[in-house]
Backbone as CSV, one residue per row, in Angstrom:
resi,resn,N_x,N_y,N_z,CA_x,CA_y,CA_z,C_x,C_y,C_z
1,MET,7.389,-22.664,-25.418,7.997,-23.511,-26.440,9.519,-23.512,-26.278
2,PRO,10.143,-24.684,-26.346,11.611,-24.729,-26.241,12.291,-23.857,-27.299
3,GLU,11.706,-23.824,-28.500,12.314,-23.042,-29.585,12.329,-21.552,-29.266
4,HIS,11.302,-21.104,-28.579,11.225,-19.695,-28.207,12.341,-19.338,-27.228
5,PHE,12.511,-20.162,-26.215,13.569,-19.941,-25.229,14.945,-19.972,-25.908
6,GLU,15.121,-20.927,-26.791,16.408,-21.038,-27.492,16.685,-19.797,-28.341
7,MET,15.639,-19.274,-28.978,15.807,-18.091,-29.815,16.212,-16.882,-28.973
8,LEU,15.539,-16.700,-27.847,15.863,-15.571,-26.974,17.300,-15.650,-26.472
9,THR,17.679,-16.828,-25.979,19.030,-16.979,-25.432,20.086,-16.815,-26.520
10,LYS,19.807,-17.305,-27.727,20.772,-17.177,-28.822,20.977,-15.713,-29.192
11,LEU,19.886,-14.939,-29.244,19.990,-13.515,-29.562,20.804,-12.769,-28.503
12,ILE,20.623,-13.167,-27.249,21.386,-12.530,-26.168,22.860,-12.909,-26.277
13,GLU,23.121,-14.184,-26.501,24.514,-14.666,-26.574,25.288,-14.037,-27.726
14,THR,24.598,-13.778,-28.827,25.274,-13.210,-30.003,25.315,-11.692,-29.970
15,GLY,24.744,-11.091,-28.920,24.772,-9.645,-28.799,23.796,-8.924,-29.699
16,ARG,22.819,-9.644,-30.232,21.859,-9.034,-31.158,20.559,-8.605,-30.469
17,SER,20.359,-9.031,-29.230,19.068,-8.796,-28.585,18.738,-7.309,-28.442
18,SER,19.751,-6.471,-28.282,19.509,-5.033,-28.102,18.975,-4.372,-29.362
19,GLU,18.996,-5.098,-30.484,18.481,-4.577,-31.753,17.067,-5.087,-32.045
20,VAL,16.544,-5.924,-31.151,15.303,-6.650,-31.427,14.168,-6.176,-30.530
21,THR,13.000,-5.957,-31.128,11.773,-5.669,-30.391,10.853,-6.880,-30.498
22,ILE,10.283,-7.277,-29.376,9.398,-8.445,-29.335,8.002,-7.999,-28.917
23,SER,7.002,-8.568,-29.575,5.607,-8.293,-29.221,4.893,-9.615,-28.946
24,TYR,4.238,-9.697,-27.800,3.538,-10.920,-27.401,2.036,-10.656,-27.234
25,SER,1.249,-11.687,-27.520,-0.126,-11.761,-27.037,-0.184,-12.986,-26.151
26,SER,-0.485,-12.783,-24.866,-0.330,-13.876,-23.899,-1.407,-13.827,-22.832
27,ASN,-1.781,-15.009,-22.316,-2.669,-15.028,-21.160,-1.895,-14.897,-19.852
28,LEU,-0.583,-14.807,-19.951,0.321,-14.537,-18.831,0.208,-15.582,-17.713
29,THR,0.022,-16.821,-18.103,-0.029,-17.886,-17.104,1.363,-18.291,-16.644
30,LYS,2.395,-17.960,-17.447,3.766,-18.306,-17.066,4.713,-17.159,-17.407
31,LEU,5.646,-16.926,-16.486,6.701,-15.944,-16.728,8.079,-16.593,-16.565
32,ASP,8.090,-17.920,-16.719,9.367,-18.626,-16.595,9.374,-19.808,-17.554
33,TYR,10.573,-20.306,-17.812,10.724,-21.498,-18.629,11.876,-22.317,-18.056
34,ASN,11.540,-23.538,-17.580,12.568,-24.397,-16.976,13.413,-23.646,-15.938
35,ASN,12.690,-22.942,-15.057,13.327,-22.187,-13.967,14.143,-20.982,-14.445
36,HIS,13.959,-20.592,-15.696,14.597,-19.380,-16.209,13.532,-18.282,-16.286
37,SER,13.805,-17.140,-15.696,12.861,-16.024,-15.713,12.855,-15.363,-17.087
38,LEU,11.667,-15.258,-17.671,11.558,-14.570,-18.964,11.875,-13.086,-18.810
39,ILE,11.509,-12.519,-17.678,11.794,-11.099,-17.463,13.298,-10.852,-17.484
40,GLU,14.057,-11.772,-16.898,15.508,-11.634,-16.902,16.082,-11.720,-18.318
41,LEU,15.383,-12.435,-19.192,15.798,-12.489,-20.603,15.341,-11.232,-21.333
42,TRP,14.099,-10.814,-21.063,13.531,-9.661,-21.778,14.324,-8.379,-21.535
43,LYS,14.941,-8.256,-20.377,15.641,-7.007,-20.067,16.795,-6.732,-21.033
44,HIS,17.208,-7.734,-21.788,18.322,-7.577,-22.731,17.865,-7.070,-24.103
45,PHE,16.542,-6.981,-24.325,16.039,-6.630,-25.650,15.721,-5.141,-25.750
46,GLN,15.649,-4.673,-26.987,15.399,-3.246,-27.208,14.072,-2.834,-26.594
47,ASN,13.025,-3.556,-26.947,11.709,-3.331,-26.361,10.935,-4.645,-26.337
48,VAL,10.092,-4.801,-25.320,9.203,-5.957,-25.217,7.805,-5.433,-24.909
49,TYR,6.848,-5.795,-25.755,5.463,-5.372,-25.577,4.600,-6.608,-25.343
50,ILE,3.852,-6.620,-24.239,3.000,-7.764,-23.913,1.551,-7.314,-23.886
51,SER,0.730,-7.922,-24.733,-0.720,-7.720,-24.687,-1.314,-8.859,-23.874
52,ILE,-1.844,-8.530,-22.711,-2.356,-9.557,-21.799,-3.824,-9.823,-22.119
53,SER,-4.105,-11.040,-22.516,-5.463,-11.426,-22.889,-6.224,-11.868,-21.643
54,ILE,-7.025,-10.963,-21.103,-7.818,-11.243,-19.904,-9.241,-10.760,-20.143
55,ASP,-10.200,-11.675,-20.039,-11.588,-11.333,-20.337,-12.435,-11.130,-19.080
56,GLU,-11.998,-11.705,-17.979,-12.711,-11.574,-16.703,-11.694,-11.643,-15.570
57,VAL,-12.175,-11.606,-14.340,-11.292,-11.691,-13.182,-11.912,-12.636,-12.155
58,GLU,-11.060,-13.106,-11.254,-11.462,-13.933,-10.121,-12.275,-15.157,-10.572
59,GLU,-13.425,-15.428,-9.937,-14.183,-16.652,-10.208,-14.603,-16.745,-11.677
60,LYS,-15.010,-15.630,-12.253,-15.452,-15.651,-13.648,-14.288,-15.907,-14.590
61,TYR,-13.119,-15.407,-14.229,-11.930,-15.708,-15.033,-11.672,-17.205,-15.032
62,ASN,-11.767,-17.824,-13.863,-11.499,-19.250,-13.752,-12.482,-20.076,-14.567
63,TYR,-13.702,-19.573,-14.738,-14.678,-20.277,-15.572,-14.336,-20.098,-17.048
64,VAL,-14.135,-18.851,-17.460,-13.879,-18.569,-18.877,-12.572,-19.198,-19.334
65,ARG,-11.541,-19.120,-18.499,-10.226,-19.693,-18.819,-9.992,-20.934,-17.960
66,HIS,-10.866,-21.884,-18.082,-10.816,-23.094,-17.250,-9.435,-23.747,-17.313
67,GLY,-8.955,-24.151,-16.131,-7.644,-24.765,-16.064,-6.562,-23.799,-15.636
68,VAL,-6.909,-22.526,-15.545,-5.966,-21.491,-15.131,-6.481,-20.854,-13.842
69,ASP,-5.591,-20.619,-12.906,-5.947,-20.026,-11.619,-5.725,-18.512,-11.687
70,TRP,-6.782,-17.740,-11.420,-6.687,-16.281,-11.470,-5.583,-15.752,-10.573
71,GLU,-5.412,-16.343,-9.396,-4.416,-15.828,-8.460,-2.999,-15.947,-9.017
72,ILE,-2.754,-16.981,-9.819,-1.443,-17.124,-10.472,-1.258,-16.012,-11.499
73,VAL,-2.289,-15.773,-12.290,-2.214,-14.719,-13.310,-2.065,-13.358,-12.650
74,ARG,-2.825,-13.130,-11.602,-2.723,-11.851,-10.886,-1.298,-11.638,-10.362
75,SER,-0.724,-12.683,-9.790,0.645,-12.592,-9.286,1.627,-12.274,-10.404
76,ASN,1.397,-12.863,-11.576,2.271,-12.594,-12.723,2.136,-11.153,-13.207
77,ILE,0.922,-10.610,-13.140,0.720,-9.210,-13.530,1.484,-8.288,-12.590
78,VAL,1.397,-8.580,-11.289,2.128,-7.785,-10.297,3.625,-7.835,-10.580
79,GLN,4.115,-9.026,-10.884,5.531,-9.192,-11.191,5.912,-8.434,-12.463
80,LEU,5.036,-8.513,-13.455,5.304,-7.820,-14.714,5.298,-6.311,-14.515
81,LYS,4.346,-5.825,-13.723,4.295,-4.389,-13.477,5.567,-3.904,-12.794
82,GLN,6.076,-4.684,-11.846,7.322,-4.316,-11.181,8.470,-4.269,-12.182
83,SER,8.448,-5.180,-13.152,9.529,-5.220,-14.145,9.548,-3.957,-14.995
84,THR,8.385,-3.337,-15.203,8.356,-2.104,-16.000,9.017,-0.948,-15.257
85,LYS,9.090,-1.069,-13.931,9.790,-0.058,-13.140,11.290,-0.335,-13.117
86,ASP,11.626,-1.626,-13.138,13.036,-2.009,-13.087,13.725,-1.848,-14.440
87,TYR,12.956,-2.084,-15.514,13.527,-2.046,-16.867,12.592,-1.238,-17.767
88,ASN,13.089,-0.159,-18.318,12.215,0.734,-19.091,11.931,0.231,-20.500
89,ASN,12.397,-0.970,-20.838,12.131,-1.521,-22.172,10.937,-2.474,-22.180
90,ILE,10.353,-2.772,-21.015,9.234,-3.720,-20.927,7.931,-2.941,-20.746
91,HIS,6.940,-3.301,-21.560,5.653,-2.589,-21.549,4.526,-3.620,-21.651
92,TYR,3.377,-3.307,-21.069,2.240,-4.224,-21.206,0.929,-3.456,-21.238
93,ARG,-0.086,-4.137,-21.756,-1.433,-3.584,-21.794,-2.416,-4.749,-21.718
94,PHE,-3.685,-4.444,-21.530,-4.718,-5.471,-21.433,-5.590,-5.461,-22.694
95,THR,-5.936,-6.666,-23.161,-6.717,-6.772,-24.395,-7.878,-7.747,-24.210
96,PRO,-8.920,-7.332,-23.484,-10.087,-8.207,-23.326,-10.827,-8.401,-24.650
97,THR,-11.326,-9.603,-24.832,-12.139,-9.920,-26.005,-13.571,-10.113,-25.528
98,ILE,-14.487,-9.337,-26.076,-15.853,-9.283,-25.552,-16.725,-10.356,-26.188
99,SER,-17.309,-11.173,-25.321,-18.198,-12.256,-25.745,-19.442,-12.233,-24.868
100,ILE,-20.283,-13.256,-24.998,-21.456,-13.334,-24.142,-21.057,-13.451,-22.678
101,PHE,-19.867,-13.993,-22.409,-19.447,-14.213,-21.032,-19.092,-12.921,-20.296
102,ASN,-18.678,-11.892,-21.016,-18.189,-10.710,-20.297,-18.713,-9.379,-20.829
103,ILE,-19.733,-9.393,-21.665,-20.274,-8.127,-22.154,-20.809,-7.289,-20.992
104,LEU,-21.339,-7.931,-19.952,-21.848,-7.174,-18.808,-20.762,-6.910,-17.771
105,GLY,-19.597,-7.552,-17.936,-18.524,-7.377,-16.969,-17.348,-6.580,-17.478
106,LEU,-17.415,-6.137,-18.734,-16.304,-5.420,-19.353,-15.846,-4.234,-18.516
107,THR,-16.772,-3.391,-18.127,-16.415,-2.187,-17.373,-15.920,-2.536,-15.974
108,ASP,-16.490,-3.593,-15.382,-16.052,-4.021,-14.056,-14.613,-4.520,-14.094
109,VAL,-14.248,-5.207,-15.172,-12.879,-5.712,-15.321,-11.895,-4.549,-15.371
110,HIS,-12.230,-3.523,-16.141,-11.343,-2.364,-16.253,-11.164,-1.701,-14.887
111,ARG,-12.248,-1.498,-14.187,-12.155,-0.845,-12.877,-11.387,-1.717,-11.880
112,TYR,-11.593,-3.014,-11.956,-10.881,-3.932,-11.064,-9.376,-3.833,-11.294
113,LEU,-8.967,-3.890,-12.541,-7.541,-3.837,-12.856,-6.918,-2.529,-12.382
114,TRP,-7.665,-1.439,-12.560,-7.146,-0.128,-12.174,-7.145,0.044,-10.654
115,SER,-8.246,-0.297,-10.008,-8.363,-0.079,-8.559,-7.467,-1.019,-7.761
116,ASN,-7.092,-2.154,-8.355,-6.200,-3.095,-7.679,-4.740,-2.911,-8.083
117,ASN,-4.478,-1.761,-8.710,-3.093,-1.374,-9.008,-2.390,-2.373,-9.920
118,LEU,-3.140,-2.923,-10.872,-2.565,-3.890,-11.805,-2.232,-3.257,-13.158
119,MET,-2.591,-1.990,-13.329,-2.324,-1.286,-14.579,-1.283,-0.193,-14.355
120,GLU,-0.452,0.005,-15.357,0.475,1.137,-15.321,-0.267,2.432,-15.608
121,ASP,-1.182,2.353,-16.558,-1.896,3.527,-17.050,-3.332,3.111,-17.324
122,ILE,-4.280,3.921,-16.929,-5.694,3.571,-17.110,-6.064,3.404,-18.576
123,ASN,-5.253,3.953,-19.458,-5.534,3.883,-20.899,-4.985,2.624,-21.560
124,ASP,-4.317,1.777,-20.790,-3.693,0.574,-21.359,-4.687,-0.571,-21.476
125,ILE,-5.777,-0.318,-22.188,-6.775,-1.352,-22.426,-7.306,-1.196,-23.842
126,PHE,-7.332,-2.309,-24.572,-7.783,-2.319,-25.961,-8.761,-3.473,-26.136
127,ILE,-9.836,-3.229,-26.851,-10.982,-4.138,-26.857,-11.177,-4.769,-28.232
128,GLU,-11.450,-6.077,-28.216,-11.824,-6.803,-29.424,-13.181,-7.459,-29.193
129,LEU,-13.820,-7.883,-30.273,-15.119,-8.549,-30.175,-15.022,-9.985,-30.664
130,VAL,-15.653,-10.902,-29.927,-15.777,-12.282,-30.391,-16.861,-12.330,-31.464
131,MET,-16.506,-12.843,-32.635,-17.490,-13.016,-33.706,-17.785,-14.500,-33.954
132,TYR,-16.818,-15.338,-33.646,-16.966,-16.778,-33.839,-16.425,-17.506,-32.609
133,PRO,-17.065,-18.619,-32.188,-18.301,-19.144,-32.755,-19.467,-18.182,-32.557
134,GLU,-20.385,-18.190,-33.472,-21.487,-17.226,-33.453,-22.329,-17.351,-32.191
135,SER,-22.390,-18.549,-31.621,-23.197,-18.753,-30.422,-22.569,-18.129,-29.181
136,PHE,-21.293,-17.693,-29.268,-20.646,-17.001,-28.156,-20.543,-15.497,-28.393
137,ALA,-20.950,-15.040,-29.561,-20.959,-13.610,-29.858,-22.201,-12.995,-29.212
138,PHE,-22.003,-12.068,-28.285,-23.117,-11.585,-27.467,-24.233,-10.979,-28.291
139,ILE,-23.907,-10.395,-29.404,-24.914,-9.695,-30.194,-25.955,-10.653,-30.763
140,ASN,-25.605,-11.937,-30.849,-26.507,-12.928,-31.448,-27.511,-13.508,-30.466
141,ILE,-27.202,-13.483,-29.172,-28.080,-14.178,-28.222,-28.517,-13.321,-27.039
142,LEU,-27.996,-12.121,-26.931,-28.339,-11.266,-25.793,-29.709,-10.625,-26.015
143,PRO,-30.658,-10.793,-25.081,-31.966,-10.150,-25.226,-31.852,-8.636,-25.056
144,LYS,-32.887,-7.936,-25.486,-32.852,-6.474,-25.500,-32.616,-5.893,-24.118
145,ASP,-33.237,-6.454,-23.086,-33.081,-5.875,-21.752,-31.629,-5.933,-21.274
146,LEU,-30.912,-7.011,-21.634,-29.516,-7.111,-21.233,-28.617,-6.246,-22.117
147,LYS,-29.018,-6.034,-23.352,-28.284,-5.078,-24.192,-28.376,-3.681,-23.583
148,LEU,-29.562,-3.333,-23.093,-29.748,-2.026,-22.458,-28.922,-1.933,-21.172
149,THR,-28.835,-3.041,-20.440,-28.003,-3.065,-19.240,-26.545,-2.817,-19.594
150,ALA,-26.083,-3.465,-20.668,-24.699,-3.275,-21.120,-24.445,-1.821,-21.503
151,ILE,-25.401,-1.224,-22.191,-25.274,0.182,-22.601,-25.225,1.097,-21.387
152,ASP,-26.087,0.837,-20.401,-26.102,1.656,-19.184,-24.768,1.563,-18.444
153,LYS,-24.215,0.360,-18.388,-22.946,0.173,-17.677,-21.813,0.912,-18.389
154,ILE,-21.846,0.904,-19.706,-20.815,1.631,-20.449,-20.971,3.134,-20.257
155,ASN,-22.206,3.614,-20.256,-22.432,5.042,-20.011,-21.869,5.455,-18.647
156,ASP,-22.134,4.637,-17.626,-21.609,4.923,-16.289,-20.080,4.885,-16.297
157,HIS,-19.533,3.940,-17.033,-18.086,3.778,-17.071,-17.418,4.966,-17.762
158,VAL,-18.052,5.466,-18.797,-17.507,6.627,-19.506,-17.408,7.816,-18.565
159,GLU,-18.438,8.025,-17.739,-18.387,9.120,-16.777,-17.269,8.900,-15.765
160,TRP,-17.092,7.650,-15.341,-16.008,7.332,-14.414,-14.644,7.576,-15.062
161,LEU,-14.510,7.194,-16.326,-13.253,7.413,-17.045,-12.918,8.898,-17.138
162,LYS,-13.927,9.708,-17.358,-13.705,11.149,-17.414,-13.194,11.657,-16.077
163,GLN,-13.736,11.130,-14.985,-13.287,11.541,-13.652,-11.839,11.120,-13.390
164,GLN,-11.437,10.029,-14.041,-10.062,9.534,-13.886,-9.096,10.170,-14.884
165,ASN,-9.612,11.114,-15.679,-8.801,11.795,-16.692,-8.254,10.837,-17.748
166,ALA,-9.058,9.836,-18.084,-8.672,8.918,-19.148,-8.663,9.657,-20.481
167,SER,-7.910,9.146,-21.421,-7.820,9.788,-22.733,-9.114,9.591,-23.516
168,GLN,-9.330,10.468,-24.485,-10.532,10.361,-25.307,-10.504,9.081,-26.129
169,SER,-9.331,8.649,-26.543,-9.243,7.412,-27.340,-9.685,6.205,-26.513
170,THR,-9.380,6.206,-25.216,-9.838,5.117,-24.344,-11.347,5.158,-24.196
171,ILE,-11.883,6.350,-23.968,-13.334,6.514,-23.869,-14.008,6.056,-25.151
172,ASP,-13.416,6.384,-26.281,-13.995,6.011,-27.582,-14.025,4.500,-27.781
173,ARG,-13.060,3.796,-27.197,-13.060,2.338,-27.333,-14.311,1.739,-26.685
174,PHE,-14.665,2.271,-25.525,-15.868,1.779,-24.854,-17.131,2.254,-25.571
175,LEU,-17.098,3.469,-26.051,-18.261,3.980,-26.783,-18.506,3.190,-28.066
176,SER,-17.447,2.666,-28.658,-17.618,1.879,-29.871,-18.389,0.586,-29.577
177,VAL,-18.140,-0.002,-28.396,-18.896,-1.189,-27.995,-20.356,-0.811,-27.735
178,LYS,-20.550,0.348,-27.104,-21.912,0.837,-26.876,-22.637,1.055,-28.198
179,ASP,-21.995,1.714,-29.146,-22.619,2.006,-30.433,-22.953,0.721,-31.182
180,TYR,-22.040,-0.241,-31.109,-22.274,-1.525,-31.772,-23.476,-2.227,-31.160
181,THR,-23.553,-2.209,-29.837,-24.678,-2.838,-29.146,-25.976,-2.106,-29.472
182,ASN,-25.925,-0.780,-29.457,-27.114,0.021,-29.729,-27.627,-0.186,-31.153
183,SER,-26.704,-0.386,-32.084,-27.111,-0.585,-33.483,-27.821,-1.916,-33.682
184,HIS,-27.664,-2.847,-32.714,-28.327,-4.152,-32.794,-29.391,-4.301,-31.703
185,LEU,-29.832,-3.171,-31.170,-30.761,-3.210,-30.046,-32.059,-3.936,-30.400
186,GLU,-32.552,-3.725,-31.604,-33.825,-4.325,-32.009,-33.639,-5.647,-32.755
187,THR,-32.410,-6.102,-32.866,-32.166,-7.381,-33.537,-32.732,-8.514,-32.694
188,VAL,-33.534,-9.354,-33.302,-34.156,-10.476,-32.589,-33.091,-11.512,-32.254
189,VAL,-33.201,-12.071,-31.064,-32.261,-13.109,-30.648,-32.271,-14.243,-31.660
190,ASN,-31.095,-14.637,-32.103,-30.970,-15.720,-33.072,-31.245,-17.050,-32.360
191,LYS,-32.350,-17.671,-32.724,-32.803,-18.866,-32.018,-31.798,-20.014,-32.109
192,ILE,-31.252,-20.230,-33.281,-30.306,-21.327,-33.468,-29.050,-21.100,-32.628
193,ASN,-28.576,-19.866,-32.608,-27.380,-19.562,-31.819,-27.636,-19.722,-30.323
194,LEU,-28.829,-19.320,-29.870,-29.161,-19.471,-28.456,-29.244,-20.948,-28.086
195,LEU,-29.871,-21.743,-28.934,-29.969,-23.180,-28.680,-28.587,-23.831,-28.679
196,THR,-27.759,-23.417,-29.608,-26.398,-23.959,-29.676,-25.613,-23.575,-28.430
197,PHE,-25.782,-22.326,-27.987,-25.105,-21.853,-26.785,-25.497,-22.697,-25.587
198,VAL,-26.795,-22.903,-25.398,-27.280,-23.686,-24.259,-26.723,-25.104,-24.312
199,MET,-26.706,-25.689,-25.481,-26.219,-27.053,-25.632,-24.725,-27.139,-25.320
200,GLU,-23.949,-26.190,-25.842,-22.506,-26.211,-25.620,-22.162,-25.943,-24.157
201,ILE,-22.862,-25.005,-23.535,-22.610,-24.702,-22.126,-22.944,-25.904,-21.259
202,ASN,-24.028,-26.587,-21.606,-24.407,-27.777,-20.855,-23.310,-28.839,-20.925
203,LYS,-22.772,-29.050,-22.110,-21.692,-30.032,-22.273,-20.454,-29.629,-21.477
204,ILE,-20.120,-28.338,-21.551,-18.941,-27.834,-20.840,-19.115,-27.997,-19.334
205,ASP,-20.286,-27.606,-18.825,-20.520,-27.679,-17.382,-20.486,-29.116,-16.880
206,ARG,-21.053,-30.029,-17.636,-21.045,-31.436,-17.227,-19.629,-31.994,-17.230
207,ARG,-18.864,-31.635,-18.242,-17.498,-32.147,-18.338,-16.615,-31.591,-17.229
208,ARG,-16.824,-30.329,-16.881,-15.970,-29.668,-15.891,-16.546,-29.698,-14.483
209,ASN,-17.781,-30.153,-14.355,-18.482,-30.105,-13.074,-18.569,-28.663,-12.571
210,GLU,-19.001,-27.775,-13.463,-19.172,-26.365,-13.148,-20.614,-25.948,-13.441
211,SER,-20.911,-24.697,-13.186,-22.256,-24.187,-13.454,-22.169,-22.777,-14.027
212,PHE,-22.609,-22.637,-15.252,-22.604,-21.327,-15.897,-23.481,-20.338,-15.140
213,ILE,-24.708,-20.736,-14.811,-25.628,-19.768,-14.202,-25.267,-19.475,-12.746
214,ASP,-24.539,-20.386,-12.078,-24.053,-20.057,-10.734,-22.934,-19.020,-10.816
215,THR,-22.117,-19.127,-11.860,-20.999,-18.197,-12.027,-21.456,-16.877,-12.624
216,PHE,-22.457,-16.947,-13.512,-22.975,-15.754,-14.185,-24.488,-15.659,-13.951
217,PRO,-24.925,-15.382,-12.714,-26.366,-15.342,-12.435,-27.107,-14.285,-13.235
218,GLU,-26.394,-13.275,-13.726,-27.038,-12.230,-14.523,-27.610,-12.759,-15.839
219,PHE,-27.147,-13.958,-16.243,-27.627,-14.545,-17.489,-28.604,-15.702,-17.252
220,ALA,-29.064,-15.880,-16.015,-29.903,-17.035,-15.679,-31.199,-17.045,-16.489
221,ASP,-31.878,-15.904,-16.594,-33.139,-15.859,-17.341,-32.915,-16.188,-18.812
222,MET,-31.870,-15.616,-19.394,-31.564,-15.887,-20.794,-31.280,-17.370,-21.011
223,TYR,-30.487,-17.950,-20.118,-30.129,-19.361,-20.235,-31.365,-20.240,-20.075
224,ASN,-32.184,-19.944,-19.084,-33.379,-20.768,-18.843,-34.369,-20.665,-19.995
225,GLN,-34.462,-19.499,-20.615,-35.310,-19.374,-21.807,-34.779,-20.259,-22.927
226,GLY,-33.458,-20.321,-23.035,-32.855,-21.195,-24.028,-33.138,-22.660,-23.745
227,VAL,-33.133,-23.026,-22.465,-33.440,-24.408,-22.081,-34.866,-24.767,-22.472
228,GLU,-35.803,-23.875,-22.175,-37.202,-24.132,-22.539,-37.363,-24.229,-24.053
229,LEU,-36.665,-23.375,-24.764,-36.709,-23.422,-26.220,-36.109,-24.728,-26.724
230,PHE,-35.035,-25.168,-26.096,-34.368,-26.421,-26.461,-35.351,-27.585,-26.384
231,LYS,-36.171,-27.564,-25.344,-37.145,-28.645,-25.155,-38.327,-28.508,-26.113
232,SER,-38.846,-27.300,-26.248,-40.045,-27.107,-27.067,-39.773,-27.236,-28.563
233,GLU,-38.546,-26.971,-28.986,-38.202,-27.045,-30.406,-37.801,-28.445,-30.853
234,GLY,-37.819,-29.384,-29.934,-37.499,-30.753,-30.299,-36.025,-31.101,-30.273
235,TRP,-35.188,-30.147,-29.847,-33.753,-30.435,-29.796,-33.451,-31.487,-28.727
236,ALA,-34.274,-31.534,-27.685,-34.060,-32.530,-26.642,-34.218,-33.934,-27.214
237,ARG,-35.109,-34.079,-28.201,-35.292,-35.378,-28.862,-34.119,-35.694,-29.782
238,ASP,-33.636,-34.673,-30.481,-32.555,-34.874,-31.449,-31.191,-35.019,-30.773
239,TYR,-31.064,-34.442,-29.552,-29.788,-34.511,-28.836,-30.043,-35.069,-27.440
240,PRO,-30.359,-36.363,-27.351,-30.717,-36.950,-26.052,-29.556,-36.980,-25.054
241,ASP,-28.339,-36.817,-25.543,-27.195,-36.834,-24.629,-27.046,-35.520,-23.866
242,VAL,-27.773,-34.476,-24.300,-27.741,-33.197,-23.610,-28.826,-33.195,-22.547
243,LEU,-28.411,-33.240,-21.299,-29.354,-33.352,-20.185,-29.611,-31.979,-19.596
244,LEU,-30.798,-31.463,-19.843,-31.160,-30.148,-19.338,-32.336,-30.260,-18.354
C-alpha cells in the first residue's frame, strides 16, 4: 500500500522510527515497493516482527496460494533470513494455518523449512486452525483413516522434534493438533460440508485449469467419495453447472 510506504519513510525522516516496533502478518510475496527495499527501511526501526503465512511448499503451495510462485517466496525467505544476520532488529517466524489442504502435510512443511535452512530456529513455528469456511476445515470432512494418518505423522514428528532438541512448547503446539484430531476421531464426516467442498474444488479447478487430486493424491479417495455422493444425493441435478 502506498500509505504504508509513506508512513515508514515519514517515521524515518522525522527520526521517530527507532522508537517504533512493527509487527506484520504476510505471505512474503514482496519485499520491495516501487524499487525501494523494505528491509532497508526496516533496519531503521526498533524492532520488526514478521509472521510468514505459509501453509504448504512447492507445487502444493502454488495450488493453495494460486497466483503466487513458491520460488519467489522461497527467495524472499532467504533474503529475509540474511537480513536477520545483518540487522539484529528484524525477526520472523512461520504461521501455517491448518485446513483440509495441509493437515497431512503440516509436519512435512516444518521439516522442509528446517532442512532447507529457511528457519532461524526450529521453534519459530506457530499453528492456527481453519474453522471457516466449514467445508475447508479438515475436521468436518476428513474420514477416520486419514485422521489416523494425521495423528501418526504428528507422533513421528514429535519424536523428530525431540531429536532436534526442539522446545517443549513447540512440541506441544503439534500435540494440540493431534489432541484436537483425536477428540474428533469418531465424528462422522459432515455430508453437506463434503458435498460443498467437492463442488467448490470443482469450480476452482475448472477456473484455474488445475487438479486438486493430481496435486493432493492422498485425498483422491475422499474426493471421489464426495463426487459419488454429489451424484447420488441429487446435487448434480440441482447444480448442473458443476461438471463432475
